[in-house]
């Protein structure tokens, strides 16, 4: 009986805030939270950006920000690095392209893209020469598909996910039309076989590749699915595509900075990603791409013989050899590697913003980040699905895979019909920031570098209360929220999405 009581006490303690606080004390990454600017609850509700006198003791309370899968928080050092960039521009003008400064952590404008690639490469498991930080995600999709999608009369199809992020679908369809083909004939869509789940199994992907291999020109898939949070088996799927002689590319927007990647060792042909989610570079931050070294080789001797000597691509001057870039010649000699796929001069300002965050990543590694991510997301799942016995059943279910190796930081929570707006309004009123996808999904993503176990505990308590309130007002309507329907803003988040 004593052992039974002890076990019951331990189980109850697992759901206590004190337990969350204890997990935070033991967290080896806890100090990174201080590297980021976390909006206060008062900041989120304020109608101005100006600092104003606080009206109550709780006004400095930080928000519960679990939305790094949509927009990561600002690193504290970002404003310092950007100010240094602006000062260089102000004091040096065009000389800022070439001059190094003893009191600045930034390289000259001319080399800031190389610095960003060097710091980005370890995060994706690549060599520095295989990464270029440039353009935006969708632009990079087009740039790389122009090189890797080479349809023929027999092989012209693209295998892709049926619920891909819309921009991916638009890009793929336009690439197909650009070659004079019809997307209805050329796209093979991967949708869940089981209508009760939102997950596409690895076995289904492999079987689809087998079925359409003889008519396929390219496989294009997500590393982590944006809606469900499913982490696809990049290594296995890439190897299988290659066994059929097919090139394969990956959209890693929700994977980079979230899960461990080994793009070089896995033999991935190419990949693209953004930097404003888990990489915290700011809204619309600069994108990046990976091109495996086998595709980035440049044969100068072949070029001298009148042959192309490098993989076909859409070229621009910033992808040309640095030694001759400013000679203004008309013979394009690409930089070996991913940098040779650059087109125009990248924004040094945007690169500076991503560099500030990459500096933070460089102080740890993806293994440590992923370890905490698994732990804190498992903790979130446990609190959501296994509440103390005295609590009522939950009006939601998690549609993200339950196995840690099949998901990243994000859990996608499917609410009962009609609850979303009410739940979102309650969450925002309580200073909780998460993301939603109509009609009924809330996406919750604890970012290991700045989210705490206490954040997760507080969120679950507020979320469960919000669900209870929303159920009570489901038929009476609910107040608007910024994330759910744009609130009172004419061009709110809901309308934009």
Short mmCIF file of C-alpha atoms in Angstrom, two decimals, residues 19-202:
data_model
loop_
_atom_site.label_atom_id
_atom_site.label_comp_id
_atom_site.label_asym_id
_atom_site.label_seq_id
_atom_site.Cartn_x
_atom_site.Cartn_y
_atom_site.Cartn_z
CA UNK A 19 8.36 19.52 -11.62
CA UNK A 20 8.58 21.80 -14.67
CA UNK A 21 10.76 24.21 -12.71
CA UNK A 22 13.01 21.32 -11.70
CA UNK A 23 13.36 20.29 -15.35
CA UNK A 24 14.37 23.87 -16.17
CA UNK A 25 17.06 23.86 -13.49
CA UNK A 26 18.51 20.68 -14.98
CA UNK A 27 18.32 21.93 -18.58
CA UNK A 28 21.88 22.33 -19.98
CA UNK A 29 20.61 24.83 -22.57
CA UNK A 30 18.66 27.02 -20.12
CA UNK A 31 21.12 29.92 -20.36
CA UNK A 32 20.31 30.40 -24.06
CA UNK A 33 16.90 31.78 -23.12
CA UNK A 34 18.67 34.98 -22.07
CA UNK A 35 20.03 35.32 -25.61
CA UNK A 36 16.55 36.17 -26.94
CA UNK A 37 14.05 38.98 -26.57
CA UNK A 38 10.78 37.49 -25.37
CA UNK A 39 7.80 39.84 -25.78
CA UNK A 40 6.01 40.62 -22.54
CA UNK A 41 2.30 40.03 -22.25
CA UNK A 42 1.85 43.80 -22.01
CA UNK A 43 3.88 44.30 -25.21
CA UNK A 44 1.61 41.96 -27.13
CA UNK A 45 -1.49 43.86 -26.09
CA UNK A 46 -0.08 47.36 -26.53
CA UNK A 47 -1.25 49.41 -29.51
CA UNK A 48 2.08 51.27 -29.68
CA UNK A 49 5.75 50.31 -29.88
CA UNK A 50 6.89 53.12 -27.60
CA UNK A 51 7.91 52.18 -24.10
CA UNK A 52 5.34 53.41 -21.61
CA UNK A 53 5.15 53.39 -17.81
CA UNK A 54 3.97 50.06 -16.49
CA UNK A 55 0.60 50.07 -14.77
CA UNK A 56 0.92 46.92 -12.68
CA UNK A 57 3.50 44.63 -11.20
CA UNK A 58 2.74 41.83 -13.67
CA UNK A 59 3.16 43.91 -16.80
CA UNK A 60 6.77 42.73 -17.28
CA UNK A 61 5.68 39.09 -17.30
CA UNK A 62 7.00 37.40 -20.45
CA UNK A 63 4.56 35.91 -22.90
CA UNK A 64 4.44 32.19 -23.54
CA UNK A 65 5.83 32.16 -27.06
CA UNK A 66 5.49 28.73 -28.71
CA UNK A 67 5.45 29.95 -32.30
CA UNK A 68 9.06 29.52 -33.44
CA UNK A 69 7.82 27.28 -36.25
CA UNK A 70 6.24 30.40 -37.77
CA UNK A 71 8.58 33.21 -36.69
CA UNK A 72 11.49 32.76 -34.32
CA UNK A 73 12.24 35.31 -31.63
CA UNK A 74 14.85 38.02 -32.03
CA UNK A 75 18.30 37.28 -30.62
CA UNK A 76 19.55 40.05 -28.35
CA UNK A 77 22.69 40.43 -30.43
CA UNK A 78 20.74 41.06 -33.66
CA UNK A 79 20.28 44.78 -33.06
CA UNK A 80 23.96 45.13 -32.13
CA UNK A 81 25.12 43.37 -35.30
CA UNK A 82 22.74 45.35 -37.49
CA UNK A 83 23.84 48.60 -35.90
CA UNK A 84 27.44 47.65 -36.61
CA UNK A 85 26.50 47.01 -40.25
CA UNK A 86 24.74 50.36 -40.51
CA UNK A 87 27.67 52.14 -38.89
CA UNK A 88 30.05 50.56 -41.38
CA UNK A 89 27.88 51.69 -44.24
CA UNK A 90 27.61 55.19 -42.77
CA UNK A 91 31.32 55.64 -42.08
CA UNK A 92 32.88 53.67 -44.93
CA UNK A 93 30.38 53.75 -47.78
CA UNK A 94 31.53 51.51 -50.61
CA UNK A 95 34.79 50.79 -48.75
CA UNK A 96 32.67 48.70 -46.38
CA UNK A 97 32.79 45.96 -49.00
CA UNK A 98 36.50 45.44 -48.44
CA UNK A 99 37.64 46.86 -45.09
CA UNK A 100 37.80 44.84 -41.86
CA UNK A 101 37.39 46.58 -38.50
CA UNK A 102 38.97 45.63 -35.21
CA UNK A 103 35.87 46.58 -33.23
CA UNK A 104 33.30 44.73 -35.39
CA UNK A 105 32.38 41.05 -35.37
CA UNK A 106 31.20 41.36 -38.96
CA UNK A 107 33.21 40.61 -42.10
CA UNK A 108 33.33 43.13 -44.98
CA UNK A 109 30.16 43.28 -47.08
CA UNK A 110 31.87 41.36 -49.88
CA UNK A 111 32.44 38.31 -47.68
CA UNK A 112 29.39 38.25 -45.44
CA UNK A 113 27.74 35.54 -47.55
CA UNK A 114 30.76 33.27 -47.08
CA UNK A 115 30.66 33.85 -43.32
CA UNK A 116 26.98 32.92 -43.22
CA UNK A 117 27.56 29.74 -45.25
CA UNK A 118 30.36 28.69 -42.91
CA UNK A 119 28.15 29.00 -39.84
CA UNK A 120 25.10 27.48 -41.54
CA UNK A 121 26.87 24.35 -42.82
CA UNK A 122 27.18 22.49 -39.47
CA UNK A 123 23.48 23.00 -38.79
CA UNK A 124 22.53 21.02 -41.92
CA UNK A 125 25.39 18.52 -41.91
CA UNK A 126 27.21 19.88 -44.93
CA UNK A 127 30.57 21.23 -45.93
CA UNK A 128 30.86 24.99 -46.24
CA UNK A 129 31.13 24.75 -50.03
CA UNK A 130 27.79 22.93 -50.24
CA UNK A 131 25.79 25.78 -48.69
CA UNK A 132 24.82 29.22 -49.98
CA UNK A 133 22.79 31.73 -47.96
CA UNK A 134 20.84 33.64 -50.58
CA UNK A 135 17.51 34.74 -52.02
CA UNK A 136 14.24 33.40 -50.56
CA UNK A 137 12.97 29.86 -50.25
CA UNK A 138 10.65 29.95 -53.26
CA UNK A 139 13.21 31.72 -55.44
CA UNK A 140 15.71 29.02 -54.49
CA UNK A 141 13.20 26.31 -55.41
CA UNK A 142 13.00 27.80 -58.89
CA UNK A 143 16.77 28.24 -59.19
CA UNK A 144 17.50 24.64 -58.25
CA UNK A 145 14.60 23.06 -60.12
CA UNK A 146 15.83 24.83 -63.24
CA UNK A 147 18.97 22.76 -62.80
CA UNK A 148 17.64 19.46 -61.45
CA UNK A 149 14.30 19.14 -63.22
CA UNK A 150 15.31 18.06 -66.72
CA UNK A 151 12.22 16.34 -68.16
CA UNK A 152 12.28 14.13 -71.24
CA UNK A 153 9.49 12.59 -73.28
CA UNK A 154 9.69 9.44 -71.15
CA UNK A 155 10.69 10.89 -67.78
CA UNK A 156 8.83 14.07 -66.93
CA UNK A 157 6.88 13.53 -63.71
CA UNK A 158 7.53 15.06 -60.29
CA UNK A 159 6.59 13.12 -57.17
CA UNK A 160 5.56 15.47 -54.38
CA UNK A 161 3.43 15.65 -51.27
CA UNK A 162 -0.28 16.27 -51.82
CA UNK A 163 -0.55 18.69 -48.89
CA UNK A 164 2.66 20.57 -49.65
CA UNK A 165 2.99 24.20 -48.62
CA UNK A 166 1.19 26.17 -51.37
CA UNK A 167 4.32 27.95 -52.60
CA UNK A 168 5.95 24.59 -53.31
CA UNK A 169 2.96 23.52 -55.35
CA UNK A 170 2.90 26.80 -57.28
CA UNK A 171 6.62 26.54 -58.01
CA UNK A 172 6.40 22.94 -59.18
CA UNK A 173 3.41 23.62 -61.43
CA UNK A 174 5.08 26.65 -62.99
CA UNK A 175 8.28 24.71 -63.61
CA UNK A 176 6.28 22.01 -65.36
CA UNK A 177 4.43 24.54 -67.51
CA UNK A 178 7.73 26.23 -68.31
CA UNK A 179 8.72 23.00 -70.05
CA UNK A 180 5.48 22.95 -72.04
CA UNK A 181 3.92 20.20 -69.93
CA UNK A 182 0.60 19.88 -68.12
CA UNK A 183 0.75 19.62 -64.30
CA UNK A 184 -2.27 17.29 -64.39
CA UNK A 185 -0.14 14.77 -66.24
CA UNK A 186 3.21 15.49 -64.65
CA UNK A 187 2.54 15.63 -60.88
CA UNK A 188 2.24 12.50 -58.74
CA UNK A 189 0.76 13.43 -55.36
CA UNK A 190 1.45 11.64 -52.10
CA UNK A 191 -1.60 11.77 -49.84
CA UNK A 192 -2.23 9.69 -46.70
CA UNK A 193 -3.67 6.29 -47.58
CA UNK A 194 -5.56 6.17 -44.29
CA UNK A 195 -8.14 9.02 -44.23
CA UNK A 196 -8.11 8.99 -40.43
CA UNK A 197 -4.50 10.15 -40.33
CA UNK A 198 -2.60 13.08 -41.81
CA UNK A 199 0.67 11.16 -42.02
CA UNK A 200 2.33 9.75 -45.13
CA UNK A 201 4.34 6.65 -44.24
CA UNK A 202 7.86 6.03 -45.49
#
